[in-house]
Amino acid sequence: MKDSFAPSSCYHCGGLVLPQDEYKAQFGGISRIFCCAGCMAIAQTIHGEGLEVFYARRAQSSEKPAEYLARNEIPASLLAYDDLSLRGRYTRPSGELGLLETTLRLEKIRCAACVWLCEQHLRRILGVRDVQINYVTQKAKVIYESDKTSLARLLFEIERIGYEAWPFEPSLSQEKAKKEKRQLLTRVGVALLGMMQVMMYAWPTYVSQERIPAEYDLLLGWTSWVLTVPVMVYSAGPIFQSAWRSVHSFARTHMLGMDVPIALALALAFLAGTINLLTGLGQSYFDSITMFVAFILAARYVELLARQDAQGGAEALAKQLPATCERTLAYPDLKTIEVVPVVNCHPGEVLRVSPGEIIPADGILLESESAVDESLLTGESKPIDKKVGDCLYAGTHNILNPIFMRIDAVGQSTRIAGIASLLDQALIAKPLMVSLAEKWVAYFVCFLLFSAVLSSLIWLYIDPSRAWTVLVAVLVASCPCALSLAVPTAMAAAQGAVTRLGLLIVRGHVLEGLVKTTDLVLDKTGTLTMGEPELTQIMNLRNDYTEQDALALASAMEVGQRHPLALSLLRATQLRRLNLPILRDEITNQLGKGLRCGAYRLGSAAWTGVMQDPAAGQYGQVHLVDERGLIASFVFLDTPRAGLSDLLNAAKSRKITIHLISGDDLATVAWWAEKLNITSYRGGCSPEDKYDFIKALQTEGRLVWAIGDGVNDAPLLAKADVSIAVGSGAPLASAGADAILTASSLSPLAKTLLLADKTQFIIKENLIWAFVYNALAIPAAMMGWVNPWVAGIGMSLSSLAVTLNAWRLRKA
């Protein structure tokens, strides 16, 4: 019943090769075996160019290339990139007339040898002037002559050596964000460099027991002044500009921004230091100015990173849609196909979508029934059967048969674009959580200015010679370094700790929000469960079959199928190392029913006439029958994610209400809710339903924490007060999330809840310490009891205490 054979491995991809399927070719006098014509064509290309050393350097691959590579013809799907509308979108002029530059994103890159092979092969293409490949980002910049080669040829040549590439479209908003981040980082660098140098020059003034000679003191003072000027003009320039705009618009807004008191503090301190330097009557203390600017800008850089992570939803969405599609010329009279850019399609036109391809637009199914994976939009993990007249949506995957569809909506009119718009709306509507420390710094600087001016005026009346000294002492002693560091240092340490646990925080309010959370909203598929059904049981086995025989026969019928249950059967067969029998009859797919192969049928209970056990397997069951009746029933269950019980127990211990909402059918969701002891659950929810559910909870004054994955969860994640996307989720979900779970287990989330409490406790300790220090130091400085250099030491020790206290979080 079963053939025994000794499989070989493919020389190129390393996959198993059956004797009846092998291809052979001679290389260097040695006969090599291949699994398909595509692998053989790639090896011929690599050896033909003298690049065979690649096979000694590479990391092994197991993926088969496209069969059309053996014909050495550029497919129509790539030729579409030579359309002027697409070429102008993905290329740009480069220097000489006729030279174009393009950036390609490389796929399947696994090691440095892969980069070396791609670069060497592209350099040998006629017309290619230069190639630069970044191994970290996996992007290739190629400069080529447009009259000798083309973008389609470059993409095809990369496929010829076993890789894939697609044109990368740089986003204007991304470039602007990079520029803003680069400029702020440069300002921080200038401030930090000035701070270190000025503190080095100021140190002798604080610690020397003997008076420094006047000429050296003057040299150090003016050197510090020269180093402080770039910090004031360049690094703190945006602060002064913002303060001026705020003052200028005060007549209309009746509000002053936080930069106003900060700018006044910096200006007064710099003015006081400069006057003291000119008169020689006191110290300049430019170290305090540069330190203050450096810490303020460092905090703003962290804020900028968090703010930029909140954007980019539409860009992530664009990656879900194809660049080209197959359009019919005169349907239904003729079914001639042309490959065109999706951007050139219009409502009313008819498209052909092959199995495995992404549907490029919203429309109506005109011909040929099929099954479509709509998990991208609905969260439903099972394929949806589609009949003539049913709606199809852009971004979903056609699974079974080639279909013809009429376009009803394209671009921003599609449903997936609506979800992206909903995401953007949620991100904009989310309230901005202003840092507690930043608010206190603003209030404190106002109090500082008032205290410094008041004390200086009083001393000007009592002892004019000490007025400026007291003013500087108050400014230095009360420099809000410790206050400004209280939150950022604790948050940085805590985020480092949770990163080691497997949680990447991209917005700073996550830990603070977890402490206040009242409700936890969970998605099912891909969050509580892995979304990958596993064969858990083989039931109703007939006496003349073993489990191995029944599983091998069912798997042989499923070869080439892409249904999740089919893939589960094939995985189970591979794990058990079973040999598949050779089926002589043709296998036909009965939509919504199952597979037929001669006398054998594999599919649903209704089609096979089997009484199904409703309690077994909450993902699905398939049954194998022949003319004699039932052979075996295969039961599947979605696998729960590791650490799920830890997360639920941690949430329940904090009296957080747990809600389970999913796009799966209500019966499946109810089964999982009962299994996990969750009383609040909903099934069959669309992305809009999930968004409304979160909104309703927030209307009741609840603070919602959401966990999900997939594009359908993106509006939910963006609307929630605190949101976490699992790392395997779609890019759009990650774009709308406050944190990304990079670990496969949910246990890090339970530990993060405990760490959030500890973080808030340490932040409060830091704020109290900063308040107590300033409450003691400012009156002492105002009374003239503290010299400026003592105030500087006290300020430094205060900042050090805050930093060391926050450092304890790294051991969590």
mmCIF file of N, CA and C in Angstrom, residues 694-743:
data_model
loop_
_atom_site.group_PDB
_atom_site.id
_atom_site.type_symbol
_atom_site.label_atom_id
_atom_site.label_comp_id
_atom_site.label_asym_id
_atom_site.label_seq_id
_atom_site.Cartn_x
_atom_site.Cartn_y
_atom_site.Cartn_z
ATOM 1 N N ILE A 694 -15.250 49.444 22.958
ATOM 2 C CA ILE A 694 -14.281 50.192 23.762
ATOM 3 C C ILE A 694 -14.825 51.574 24.104
ATOM 4 N N LYS A 695 -15.422 52.229 23.122
ATOM 5 C CA LYS A 695 -15.948 53.571 23.327
ATOM 6 C C LYS A 695 -17.037 53.578 24.392
ATOM 7 N N ALA A 696 -17.886 52.533 24.390
ATOM 8 C CA ALA A 696 -18.963 52.458 25.380
ATOM 9 C C ALA A 696 -18.400 52.299 26.789
ATOM 10 N N LEU A 697 -17.362 51.492 26.940
ATOM 11 C CA LEU A 697 -16.738 51.327 28.252
ATOM 12 C C LEU A 697 -16.140 52.641 28.736
ATOM 13 N N GLN A 698 -15.487 53.359 27.834
ATOM 14 C CA GLN A 698 -14.861 54.625 28.221
ATOM 15 C C GLN A 698 -15.905 55.679 28.568
ATOM 16 N N THR A 699 -17.059 55.605 27.917
ATOM 17 C CA THR A 699 -18.144 56.537 28.240
ATOM 18 C C THR A 699 -18.617 56.354 29.680
ATOM 19 N N GLU A 700 -18.504 55.124 30.190
ATOM 20 C CA GLU A 700 -18.885 54.825 31.569
ATOM 21 C C GLU A 700 -17.791 55.186 32.564
ATOM 22 N N GLY A 701 -16.704 55.771 32.061
ATOM 23 C CA GLY A 701 -15.618 56.174 32.950
ATOM 24 C C GLY A 701 -14.619 55.077 33.224
ATOM 25 N N ARG A 702 -14.636 54.017 32.409
ATOM 26 C CA ARG A 702 -13.701 52.913 32.602
ATOM 27 C C ARG A 702 -12.392 53.207 31.870
ATOM 28 N N LEU A 703 -11.285 52.708 32.406
ATOM 29 C CA LEU A 703 -9.990 52.822 31.739
ATOM 30 C C LEU A 703 -9.659 51.454 31.155
ATOM 31 N N VAL A 704 -9.559 51.391 29.827
ATOM 32 C CA VAL A 704 -9.540 50.116 29.107
ATOM 33 C C VAL A 704 -8.131 49.765 28.648
ATOM 34 N N TRP A 705 -7.774 48.511 28.895
ATOM 35 C CA TRP A 705 -6.529 47.913 28.407
ATOM 36 C C TRP A 705 -6.927 46.863 27.380
ATOM 37 N N ALA A 706 -6.411 46.961 26.159
ATOM 38 C CA ALA A 706 -6.780 46.043 25.082
ATOM 39 C C ALA A 706 -5.559 45.292 24.584
ATOM 40 N N ILE A 707 -5.758 44.012 24.253
ATOM 41 C CA ILE A 707 -4.705 43.167 23.688
ATOM 42 C C ILE A 707 -5.278 42.515 22.436
ATOM 43 N N GLY A 708 -4.568 42.620 21.309
ATOM 44 C CA GLY A 708 -5.064 42.016 20.082
ATOM 45 C C GLY A 708 -3.977 41.912 19.043
ATOM 46 N N ASP A 709 -4.370 41.395 17.867
ATOM 47 C CA ASP A 709 -3.468 41.347 16.723
ATOM 48 C C ASP A 709 -4.318 41.397 15.471
ATOM 49 N N GLY A 710 -3.687 41.621 14.319
ATOM 50 C CA GLY A 710 -4.419 41.691 13.063
ATOM 51 C C GLY A 710 -4.901 43.092 12.764
ATOM 52 N N VAL A 711 -5.121 43.378 11.485
ATOM 53 C CA VAL A 711 -5.574 44.708 11.081
ATOM 54 C C VAL A 711 -6.942 45.007 11.659
ATOM 55 N N ASN A 712 -7.779 43.962 11.816
ATOM 56 C CA ASN A 712 -9.116 44.193 12.341
ATOM 57 C C ASN A 712 -9.086 44.682 13.782
ATOM 58 N N ASP A 713 -7.982 44.456 14.496
ATOM 59 C CA ASP A 713 -7.853 44.913 15.875
ATOM 60 C C ASP A 713 -7.246 46.307 15.970
ATOM 61 N N ALA A 714 -6.796 46.872 14.856
ATOM 62 C CA ALA A 714 -6.104 48.160 14.914
ATOM 63 C C ALA A 714 -6.970 49.276 15.484
ATOM 64 N N PRO A 715 -8.235 49.444 15.056
ATOM 65 C CA PRO A 715 -9.054 50.494 15.679
ATOM 66 C C PRO A 715 -9.268 50.258 17.163
ATOM 67 N N LEU A 716 -9.445 48.993 17.570
ATOM 68 C CA LEU A 716 -9.606 48.663 18.988
ATOM 69 C C LEU A 716 -8.369 49.062 19.784
ATOM 70 N N LEU A 717 -7.190 48.716 19.249
ATOM 71 C CA LEU A 717 -5.945 49.029 19.950
ATOM 72 C C LEU A 717 -5.721 50.535 20.037
ATOM 73 N N ALA A 718 -6.072 51.253 18.971
ATOM 74 C CA ALA A 718 -5.856 52.695 18.980
ATOM 75 C C ALA A 718 -6.832 53.414 19.902
ATOM 76 N N LYS A 719 -8.042 52.897 20.034
ATOM 77 C CA LYS A 719 -9.050 53.548 20.857
ATOM 78 C C LYS A 719 -8.828 53.297 22.338
ATOM 79 N N ALA A 720 -8.261 52.145 22.701
ATOM 80 C CA ALA A 720 -8.074 51.801 24.105
ATOM 81 C C ALA A 720 -7.107 52.770 24.780
ATOM 82 N N ASP A 721 -7.246 52.910 26.095
ATOM 83 C CA ASP A 721 -6.341 53.778 26.856
ATOM 84 C C ASP A 721 -4.931 53.201 26.894
ATOM 85 N N VAL A 722 -4.839 51.885 27.029
ATOM 86 C CA VAL A 722 -3.560 51.177 26.967
ATOM 87 C C VAL A 722 -3.760 49.991 26.030
ATOM 88 N N SER A 723 -2.890 49.835 25.041
ATOM 89 C CA SER A 723 -3.067 48.766 24.061
ATOM 90 C C SER A 723 -1.762 48.035 23.820
ATOM 91 N N ILE A 724 -1.869 46.718 23.653
ATOM 92 C CA ILE A 724 -0.702 45.877 23.408
ATOM 93 C C ILE A 724 -1.016 44.960 22.239
ATOM 94 N N ALA A 725 -0.139 44.943 21.233
ATOM 95 C CA ALA A 725 -0.275 44.052 20.089
ATOM 96 C C ALA A 725 0.742 42.929 20.213
ATOM 97 N N VAL A 726 0.301 41.708 19.924
ATOM 98 C CA VAL A 726 1.241 40.588 19.918
ATOM 99 C C VAL A 726 2.176 40.768 18.739
ATOM 100 N N GLY A 727 3.421 40.344 18.882
ATOM 101 C CA GLY A 727 4.446 40.603 17.872
ATOM 102 C C GLY A 727 4.161 39.997 16.525
ATOM 103 N N SER A 728 3.357 38.925 16.474
ATOM 104 C CA SER A 728 3.057 38.282 15.201
ATOM 105 C C SER A 728 1.946 38.985 14.453
ATOM 106 N N GLY A 729 1.376 40.049 15.041
ATOM 107 C CA GLY A 729 0.249 40.727 14.418
ATOM 108 C C GLY A 729 0.660 41.520 13.192
ATOM 109 N N ALA A 730 -0.331 42.010 12.473
ATOM 110 C CA ALA A 730 -0.083 42.758 11.252
ATOM 111 C C ALA A 730 0.557 44.105 11.557
ATOM 112 N N PRO A 731 1.295 44.693 10.588
ATOM 113 C CA PRO A 731 1.954 45.980 10.829
ATOM 114 C C PRO A 731 1.002 47.076 11.256
ATOM 115 N N LEU A 732 -0.215 47.085 10.727
ATOM 116 C CA LEU A 732 -1.152 48.139 11.088
ATOM 117 C C LEU A 732 -1.567 48.045 12.545
ATOM 118 N N ALA A 733 -1.697 46.802 13.060
ATOM 119 C CA ALA A 733 -2.042 46.638 14.471
ATOM 120 C C ALA A 733 -0.926 47.188 15.345
ATOM 121 N N SER A 734 0.313 46.908 14.968
ATOM 122 C CA SER A 734 1.438 47.417 15.740
ATOM 123 C C SER A 734 1.505 48.936 15.672
ATOM 124 N N ALA A 735 1.115 49.509 14.518
ATOM 125 C CA ALA A 735 1.155 50.969 14.386
ATOM 126 C C ALA A 735 0.187 51.647 15.331
ATOM 127 N N GLY A 736 -0.911 50.969 15.691
ATOM 128 C CA GLY A 736 -1.885 51.571 16.578
ATOM 129 C C GLY A 736 -1.725 51.175 18.017
ATOM 130 N N ALA A 737 -0.711 50.387 18.359
ATOM 131 C CA ALA A 737 -0.560 49.868 19.714
ATOM 132 C C ALA A 737 0.426 50.702 20.511
ATOM 133 N N ASP A 738 0.229 50.709 21.838
ATOM 134 C CA ASP A 738 1.148 51.409 22.734
ATOM 135 C C ASP A 738 2.358 50.552 23.087
ATOM 136 N N ALA A 739 2.233 49.238 22.938
ATOM 137 C CA ALA A 739 3.330 48.326 23.218
ATOM 138 C C ALA A 739 3.167 47.089 22.352
ATOM 139 N N ILE A 740 4.265 46.401 22.098
ATOM 140 C CA ILE A 740 4.249 45.202 21.264
ATOM 141 C C ILE A 740 4.856 44.051 22.060
ATOM 142 N N LEU A 741 4.119 42.954 22.166
ATOM 143 C CA LEU A 741 4.601 41.766 22.864
ATOM 144 C C LEU A 741 5.455 40.959 21.909
ATOM 145 N N THR A 742 6.765 40.964 22.119
ATOM 146 C CA THR A 742 7.671 40.233 21.242
ATOM 147 C C THR A 742 7.831 38.791 21.662
ATOM 148 N N ALA A 743 7.496 38.460 22.899
ATOM 149 C CA ALA A 743 7.578 37.075 23.364
ATOM 150 C C ALA A 743 6.339 36.312 22.913
#
